[in-house]
Short mmCIF file of C-alpha atoms and ligand atoms in Angstrom, two decimals:
data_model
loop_
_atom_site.label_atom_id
_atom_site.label_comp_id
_atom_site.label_asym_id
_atom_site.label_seq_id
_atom_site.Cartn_x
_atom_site.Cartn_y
_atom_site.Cartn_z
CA UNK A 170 -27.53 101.34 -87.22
CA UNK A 171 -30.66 102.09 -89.01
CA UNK A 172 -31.33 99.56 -92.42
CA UNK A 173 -34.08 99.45 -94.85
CA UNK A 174 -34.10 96.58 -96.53
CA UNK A 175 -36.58 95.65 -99.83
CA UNK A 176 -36.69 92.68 -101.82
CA UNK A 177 -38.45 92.80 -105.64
CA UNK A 178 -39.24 90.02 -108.08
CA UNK A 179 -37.94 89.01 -111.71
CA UNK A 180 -40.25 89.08 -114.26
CA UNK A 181 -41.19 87.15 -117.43
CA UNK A 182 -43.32 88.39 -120.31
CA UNK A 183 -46.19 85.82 -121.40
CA UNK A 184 -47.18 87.86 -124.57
CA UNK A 185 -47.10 91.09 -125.54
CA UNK A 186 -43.34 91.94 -125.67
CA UNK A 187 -42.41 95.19 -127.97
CA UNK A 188 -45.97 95.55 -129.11
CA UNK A 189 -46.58 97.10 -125.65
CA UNK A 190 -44.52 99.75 -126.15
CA UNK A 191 -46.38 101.06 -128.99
CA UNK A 192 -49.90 100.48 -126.81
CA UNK A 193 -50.34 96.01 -127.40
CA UNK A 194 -51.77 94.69 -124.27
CA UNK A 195 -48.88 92.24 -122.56
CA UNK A 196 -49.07 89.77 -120.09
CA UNK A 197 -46.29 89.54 -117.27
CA UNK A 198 -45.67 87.21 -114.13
CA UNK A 199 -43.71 87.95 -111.35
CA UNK A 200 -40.34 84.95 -110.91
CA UNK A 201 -38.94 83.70 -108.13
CA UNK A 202 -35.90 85.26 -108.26
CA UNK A 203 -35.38 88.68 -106.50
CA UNK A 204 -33.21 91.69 -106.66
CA UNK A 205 -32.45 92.91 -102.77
CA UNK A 206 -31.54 96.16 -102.16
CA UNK A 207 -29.98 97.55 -98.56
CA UNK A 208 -30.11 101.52 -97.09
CA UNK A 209 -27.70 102.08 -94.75
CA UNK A 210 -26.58 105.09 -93.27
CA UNK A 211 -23.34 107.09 -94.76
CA UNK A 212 -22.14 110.66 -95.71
CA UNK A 213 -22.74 111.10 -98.95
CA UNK A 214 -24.88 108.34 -101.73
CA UNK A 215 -22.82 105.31 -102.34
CA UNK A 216 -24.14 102.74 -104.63
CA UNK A 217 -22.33 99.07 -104.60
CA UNK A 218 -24.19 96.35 -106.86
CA UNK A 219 -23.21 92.65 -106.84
CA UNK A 220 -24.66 89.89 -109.13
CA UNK A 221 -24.83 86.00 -107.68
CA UNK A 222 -23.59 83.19 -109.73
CA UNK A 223 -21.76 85.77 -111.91
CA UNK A 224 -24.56 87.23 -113.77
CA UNK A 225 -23.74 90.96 -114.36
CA UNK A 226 -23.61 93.40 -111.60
CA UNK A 227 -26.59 95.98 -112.14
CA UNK A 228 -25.30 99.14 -113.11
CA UNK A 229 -25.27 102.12 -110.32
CA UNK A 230 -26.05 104.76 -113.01
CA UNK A 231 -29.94 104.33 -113.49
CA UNK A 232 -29.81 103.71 -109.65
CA UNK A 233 -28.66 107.04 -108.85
CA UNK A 234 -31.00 108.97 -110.93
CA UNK A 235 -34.27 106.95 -108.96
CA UNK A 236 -32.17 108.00 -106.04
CA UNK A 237 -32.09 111.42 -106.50
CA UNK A 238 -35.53 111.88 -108.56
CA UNK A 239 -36.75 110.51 -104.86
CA UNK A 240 -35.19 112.82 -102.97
CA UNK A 241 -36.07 116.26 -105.16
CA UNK A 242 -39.62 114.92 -105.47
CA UNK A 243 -39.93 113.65 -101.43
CA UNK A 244 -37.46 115.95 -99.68
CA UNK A 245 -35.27 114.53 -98.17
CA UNK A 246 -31.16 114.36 -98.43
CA UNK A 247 -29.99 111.93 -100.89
CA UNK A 248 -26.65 110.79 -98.53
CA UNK A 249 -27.04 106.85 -97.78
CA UNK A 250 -25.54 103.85 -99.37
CA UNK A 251 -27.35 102.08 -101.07
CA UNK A 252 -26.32 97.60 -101.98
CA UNK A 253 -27.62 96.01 -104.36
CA UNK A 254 -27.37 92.00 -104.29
CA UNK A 255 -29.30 90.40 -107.70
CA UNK A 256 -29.76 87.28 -108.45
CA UNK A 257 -31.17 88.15 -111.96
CA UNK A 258 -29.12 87.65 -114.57
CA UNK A 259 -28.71 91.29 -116.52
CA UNK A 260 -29.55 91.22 -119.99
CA UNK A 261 -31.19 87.96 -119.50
CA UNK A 262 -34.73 89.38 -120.63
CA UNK A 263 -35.80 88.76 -117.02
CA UNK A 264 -36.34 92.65 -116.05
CA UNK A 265 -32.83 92.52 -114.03
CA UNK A 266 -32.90 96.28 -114.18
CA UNK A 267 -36.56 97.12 -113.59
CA UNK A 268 -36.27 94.58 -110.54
CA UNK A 269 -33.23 96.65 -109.32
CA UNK A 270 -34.75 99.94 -109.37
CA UNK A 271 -38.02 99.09 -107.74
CA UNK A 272 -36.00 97.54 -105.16
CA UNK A 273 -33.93 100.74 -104.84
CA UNK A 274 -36.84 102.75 -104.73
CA UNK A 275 -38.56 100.71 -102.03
CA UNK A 276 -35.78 100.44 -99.81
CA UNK A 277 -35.20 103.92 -100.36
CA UNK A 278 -38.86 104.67 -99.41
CA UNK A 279 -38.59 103.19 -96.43
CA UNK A 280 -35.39 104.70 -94.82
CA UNK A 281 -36.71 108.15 -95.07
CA UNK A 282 -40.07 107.34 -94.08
CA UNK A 283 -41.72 107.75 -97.10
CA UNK A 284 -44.77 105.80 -97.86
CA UNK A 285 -45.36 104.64 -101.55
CA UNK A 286 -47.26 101.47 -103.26
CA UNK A 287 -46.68 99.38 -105.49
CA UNK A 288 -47.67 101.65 -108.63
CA UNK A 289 -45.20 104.73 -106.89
CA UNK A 290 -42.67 102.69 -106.65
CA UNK A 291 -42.99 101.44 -110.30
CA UNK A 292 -43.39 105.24 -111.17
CA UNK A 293 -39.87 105.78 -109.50
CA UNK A 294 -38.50 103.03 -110.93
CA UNK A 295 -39.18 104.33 -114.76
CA UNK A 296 -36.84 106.75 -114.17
CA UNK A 297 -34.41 104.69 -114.02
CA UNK A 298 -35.76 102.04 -116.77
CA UNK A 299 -35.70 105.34 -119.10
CA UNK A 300 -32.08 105.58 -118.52
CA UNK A 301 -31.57 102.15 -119.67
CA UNK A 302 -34.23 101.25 -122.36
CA UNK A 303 -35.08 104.87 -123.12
CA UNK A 304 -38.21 104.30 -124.41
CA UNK A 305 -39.53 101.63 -121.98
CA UNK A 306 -43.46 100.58 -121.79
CA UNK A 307 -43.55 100.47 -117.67
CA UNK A 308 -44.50 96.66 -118.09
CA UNK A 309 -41.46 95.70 -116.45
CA UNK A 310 -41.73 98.40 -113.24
CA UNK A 311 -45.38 97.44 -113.31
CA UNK A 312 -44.70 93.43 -112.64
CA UNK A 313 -41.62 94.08 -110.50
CA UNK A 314 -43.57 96.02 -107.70
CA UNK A 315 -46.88 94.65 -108.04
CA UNK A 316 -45.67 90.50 -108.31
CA UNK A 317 -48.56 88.06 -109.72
CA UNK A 318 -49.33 88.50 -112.88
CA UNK A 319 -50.10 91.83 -114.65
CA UNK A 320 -52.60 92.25 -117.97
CA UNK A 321 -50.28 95.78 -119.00
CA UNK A 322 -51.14 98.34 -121.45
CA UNK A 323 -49.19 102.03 -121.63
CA UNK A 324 -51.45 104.25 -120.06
CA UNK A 325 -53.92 102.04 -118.26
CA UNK A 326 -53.80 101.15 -114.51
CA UNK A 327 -52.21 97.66 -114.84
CA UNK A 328 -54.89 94.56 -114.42
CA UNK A 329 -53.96 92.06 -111.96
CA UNK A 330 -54.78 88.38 -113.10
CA UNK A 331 -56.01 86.95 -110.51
CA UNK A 332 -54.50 82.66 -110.67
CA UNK A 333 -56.48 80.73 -108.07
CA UNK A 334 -54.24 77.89 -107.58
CA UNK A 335 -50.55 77.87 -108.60
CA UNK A 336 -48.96 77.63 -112.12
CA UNK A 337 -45.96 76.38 -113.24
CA UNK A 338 -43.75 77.74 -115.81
CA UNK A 339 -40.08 76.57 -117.50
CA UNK A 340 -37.61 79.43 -117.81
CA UNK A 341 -34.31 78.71 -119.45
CA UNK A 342 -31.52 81.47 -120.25
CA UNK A 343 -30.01 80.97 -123.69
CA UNK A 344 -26.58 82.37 -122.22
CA UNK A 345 -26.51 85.15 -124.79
CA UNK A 346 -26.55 88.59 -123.36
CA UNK A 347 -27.98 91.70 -125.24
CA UNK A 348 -28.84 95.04 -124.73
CA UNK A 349 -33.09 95.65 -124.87
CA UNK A 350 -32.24 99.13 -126.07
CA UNK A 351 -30.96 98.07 -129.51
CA UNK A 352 -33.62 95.09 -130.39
CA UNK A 353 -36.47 97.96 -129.55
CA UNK A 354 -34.83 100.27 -132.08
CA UNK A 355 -34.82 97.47 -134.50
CA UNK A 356 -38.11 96.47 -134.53
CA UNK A 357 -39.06 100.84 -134.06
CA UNK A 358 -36.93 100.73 -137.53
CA UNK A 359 -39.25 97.69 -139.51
CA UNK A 360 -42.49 99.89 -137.61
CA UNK A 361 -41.19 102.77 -139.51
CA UNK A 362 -40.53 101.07 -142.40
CA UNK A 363 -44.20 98.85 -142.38
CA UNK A 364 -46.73 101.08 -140.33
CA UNK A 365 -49.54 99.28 -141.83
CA UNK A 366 -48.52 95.83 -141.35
CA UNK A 367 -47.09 96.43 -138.00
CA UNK A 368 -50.54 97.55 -136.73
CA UNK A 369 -52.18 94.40 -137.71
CA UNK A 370 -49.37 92.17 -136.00
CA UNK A 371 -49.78 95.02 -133.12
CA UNK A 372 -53.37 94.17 -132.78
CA UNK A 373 -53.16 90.61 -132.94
CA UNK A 374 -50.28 90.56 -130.43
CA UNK A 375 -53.00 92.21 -128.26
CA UNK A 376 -55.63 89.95 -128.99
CA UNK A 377 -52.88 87.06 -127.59
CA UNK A 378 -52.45 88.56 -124.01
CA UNK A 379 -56.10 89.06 -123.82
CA UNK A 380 -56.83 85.16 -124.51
CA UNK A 381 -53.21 84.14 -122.67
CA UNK A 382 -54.04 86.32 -119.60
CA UNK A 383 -57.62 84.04 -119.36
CA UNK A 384 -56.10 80.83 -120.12
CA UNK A 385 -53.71 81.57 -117.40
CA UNK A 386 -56.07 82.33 -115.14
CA UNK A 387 -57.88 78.68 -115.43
CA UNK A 388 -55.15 76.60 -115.68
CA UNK A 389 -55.76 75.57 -119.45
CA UNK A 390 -51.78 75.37 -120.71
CA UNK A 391 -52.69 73.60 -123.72
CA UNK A 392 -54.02 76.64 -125.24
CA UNK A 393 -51.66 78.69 -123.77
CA UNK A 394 -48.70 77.10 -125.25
CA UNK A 395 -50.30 77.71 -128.49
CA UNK A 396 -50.73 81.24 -128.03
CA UNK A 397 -47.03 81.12 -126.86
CA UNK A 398 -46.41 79.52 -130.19
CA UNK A 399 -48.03 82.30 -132.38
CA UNK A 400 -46.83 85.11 -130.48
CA UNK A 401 -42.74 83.06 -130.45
CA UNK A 402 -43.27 83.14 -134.75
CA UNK A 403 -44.78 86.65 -134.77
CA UNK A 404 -41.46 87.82 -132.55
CA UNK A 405 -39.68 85.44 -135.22
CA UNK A 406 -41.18 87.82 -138.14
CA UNK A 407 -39.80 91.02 -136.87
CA UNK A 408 -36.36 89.54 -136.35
CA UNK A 409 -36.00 89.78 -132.64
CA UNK A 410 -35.51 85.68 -132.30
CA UNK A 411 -32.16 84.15 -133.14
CA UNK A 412 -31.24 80.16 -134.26
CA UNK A 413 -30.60 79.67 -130.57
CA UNK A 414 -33.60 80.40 -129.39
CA UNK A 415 -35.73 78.88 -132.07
CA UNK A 416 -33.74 75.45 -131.14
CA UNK A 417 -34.81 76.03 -127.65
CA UNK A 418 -37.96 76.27 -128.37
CA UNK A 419 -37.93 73.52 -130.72
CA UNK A 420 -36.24 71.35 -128.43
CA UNK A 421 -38.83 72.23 -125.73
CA UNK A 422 -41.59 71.16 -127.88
CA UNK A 423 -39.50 68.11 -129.34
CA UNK A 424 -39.91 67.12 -125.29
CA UNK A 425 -43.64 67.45 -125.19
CA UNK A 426 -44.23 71.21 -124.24
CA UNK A 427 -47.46 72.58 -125.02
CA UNK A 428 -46.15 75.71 -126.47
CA UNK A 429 -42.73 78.05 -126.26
CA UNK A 430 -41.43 81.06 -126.96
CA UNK A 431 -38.76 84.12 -126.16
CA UNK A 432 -39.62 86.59 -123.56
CA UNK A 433 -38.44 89.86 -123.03
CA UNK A 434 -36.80 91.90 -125.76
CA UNK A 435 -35.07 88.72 -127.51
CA UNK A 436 -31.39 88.63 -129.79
CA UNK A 437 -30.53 86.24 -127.07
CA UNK A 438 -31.73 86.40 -123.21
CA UNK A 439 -34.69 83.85 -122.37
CA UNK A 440 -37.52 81.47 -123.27
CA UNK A 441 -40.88 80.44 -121.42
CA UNK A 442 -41.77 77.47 -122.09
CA UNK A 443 -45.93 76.25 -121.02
CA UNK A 444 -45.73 72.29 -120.42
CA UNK A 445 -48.27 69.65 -119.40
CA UNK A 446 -48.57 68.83 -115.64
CA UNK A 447 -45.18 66.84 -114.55
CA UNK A 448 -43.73 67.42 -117.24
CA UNK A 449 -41.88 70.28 -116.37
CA UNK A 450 -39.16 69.15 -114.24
CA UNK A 451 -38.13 66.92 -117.41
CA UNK A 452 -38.09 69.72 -119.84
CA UNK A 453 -35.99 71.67 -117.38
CA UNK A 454 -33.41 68.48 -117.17
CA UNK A 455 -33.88 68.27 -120.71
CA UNK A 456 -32.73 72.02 -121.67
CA UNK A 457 -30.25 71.50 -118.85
CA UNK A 458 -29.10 68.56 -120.55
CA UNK A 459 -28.10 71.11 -123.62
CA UNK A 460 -26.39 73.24 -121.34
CA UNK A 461 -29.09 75.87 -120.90
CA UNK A 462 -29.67 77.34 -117.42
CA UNK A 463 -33.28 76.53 -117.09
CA UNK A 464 -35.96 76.27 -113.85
CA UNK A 465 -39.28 75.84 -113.09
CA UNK A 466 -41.01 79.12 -112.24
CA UNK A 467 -44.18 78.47 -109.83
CA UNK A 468 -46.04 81.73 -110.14
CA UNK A 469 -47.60 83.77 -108.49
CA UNK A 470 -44.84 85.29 -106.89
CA UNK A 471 -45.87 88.92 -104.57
CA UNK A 472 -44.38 91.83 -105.48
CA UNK A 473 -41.98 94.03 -103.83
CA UNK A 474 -41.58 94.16 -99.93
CA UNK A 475 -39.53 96.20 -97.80
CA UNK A 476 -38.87 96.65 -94.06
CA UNK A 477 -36.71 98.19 -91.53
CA UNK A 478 -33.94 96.55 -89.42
CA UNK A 479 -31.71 97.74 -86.65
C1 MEV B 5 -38.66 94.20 -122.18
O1 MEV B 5 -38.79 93.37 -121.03
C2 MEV B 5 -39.97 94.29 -122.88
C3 MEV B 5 -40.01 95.17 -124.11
O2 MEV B 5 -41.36 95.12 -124.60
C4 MEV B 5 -39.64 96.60 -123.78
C5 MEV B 5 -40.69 97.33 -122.94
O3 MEV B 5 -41.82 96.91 -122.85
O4 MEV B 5 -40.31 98.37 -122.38
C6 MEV B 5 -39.11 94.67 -125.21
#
């Protein structure tokens, strides 16, 4: 029996989060931590999703609309099933769903013979990201499908940052699950409500991924933990932090990190946390230590893959 199989990357947001949807430059890296998604023949489309470790099943709705955006825009008939198998935590801030529809879209792709790269497939994928976040920026797609790490702004061809030797990076999941959609209305409400003031944070935010995206590049984490700082109390002014995550990233820095902050669209979800050389692995015990799930992210990661088995 024919099977197309594709595999797509996590993602964490460096700087840039919610300003990029109004036009901010972000930063994004790939994680090691992948969505899989299997085509397999069947009468009609069947989509079954399953989370590891009990982290929230994707949902099939978004899923289905990539599905059959593919097959009006490629031609071909949308009757397949389609498993998903994540290992992303949904709602975790770590682009569970954007992960899941790239890897839907690749998978898809290649069972009908259709050949798309990375910036189709993160095309296809925002089909299904507008389903969920409505108003998404395409950072996430972007990231998912392309893996490394992405310099993103809404309308530009995404930058890749090009890291010549390997980074590492401490991710640890607050536990506290939240919908994206509602902290992006919230801050779209204080935009509303502050249009001046938001444009200078707006600009500054960009200013951060700029710097962040260079820093990254040359391995200086001392001054990229400080940008993580500024950007973690800018997030902190427009209300999208919470006390738990501000005592995670207190705690991180109480254990030596350069700089932390939340990624992703915040109320709960994750931090990133830039520490000095071998010190990571003790912030991660650390954070486990206060019953966080937490790991060390060594970045780059490539992007989405797919491929056929029989
Ligand atoms: C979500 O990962 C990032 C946000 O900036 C939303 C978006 O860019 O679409 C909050």
């Amino acid at each position: 029996m024919k099977r197309a199989v594709a595999e797509a990357p996590a993602k964490a947001i460096v700087t840039g989060e919610h300003f990029v949807v109004d036009g901010s430059w972000a930063l994004a890296v790939a994680l090691p931590r992948k969505v899989r998604a299997e085509v397999t023949e069947a009468d009609e489309l069947r989509v079954d999703s399953e989370a590891g470790g009990g982290s929230g099943s994707p949902r099939p709705g978004p899923v289905l609309e990539v599905v059959r955006a593919m097959s009006s825009e490629f031609s071909f008939a949308p009757s397949f099933r389609v498993s998903i198998r994540s290992q992303v935590p949904a709602g975790s801030g770590l682009g569970s769903s954007a992960a899941t529809s790239v890897a839907v879209a690749a998978a898809v792709a290649r069972y009908n013979s259709v050949d798309l790269g990375a910036s189709e497939l993160a095309r296809m994928s925002m089909v299904g990201e507008k389903r969920v976040h409505r108003t998404p920026s395409g950072v996430d797609s972007a990231v998912c499908a392309a893996g490394g790490a992405v310099l993103f702004r809404r309308g530009a061809e995404p930058r890749t940052v090009h890291l010549p030797g390997a980074r590492s990076l401490v991710i640890a999941f607050s536990g506290q699950r939240r919908a994206t959609r509602r902290q992006i209305s919230k801050v779209s409400r204080l935009r509303d409500a502050f249009p001046h003031m938001f444009e200078g944070l707006a600009a500054a935010v960009g200013a951060m991924s700029l710097e962040a995206s260079e820093r990254l590049a040359s391995g200086d984490m001392e001054t990229l933990g400080r940008i993580l700082n500024l950007n973690h109390a800018v997030l902190s002014s427009i209300g999208v932090s919470n006390q738990r995550l501000d005592s995670m990233v207190d705690a991180s820095l109480s254990m030596g990190a350069f700089g932390a902050k939340l990624t992703g669209a915040g109320g709960g979800g994750c931090i990133l946390v830039a520490a000095p050389e071998g010190k990571e692995k003790s912030i991660v015990s650390g954070l486990r230590g206060r019953g966080f799930e937490a790991f060390l992210a060594e970045i780059p990661v490539e992007g989405v893959k797919s491929w056929l088995e029989s």
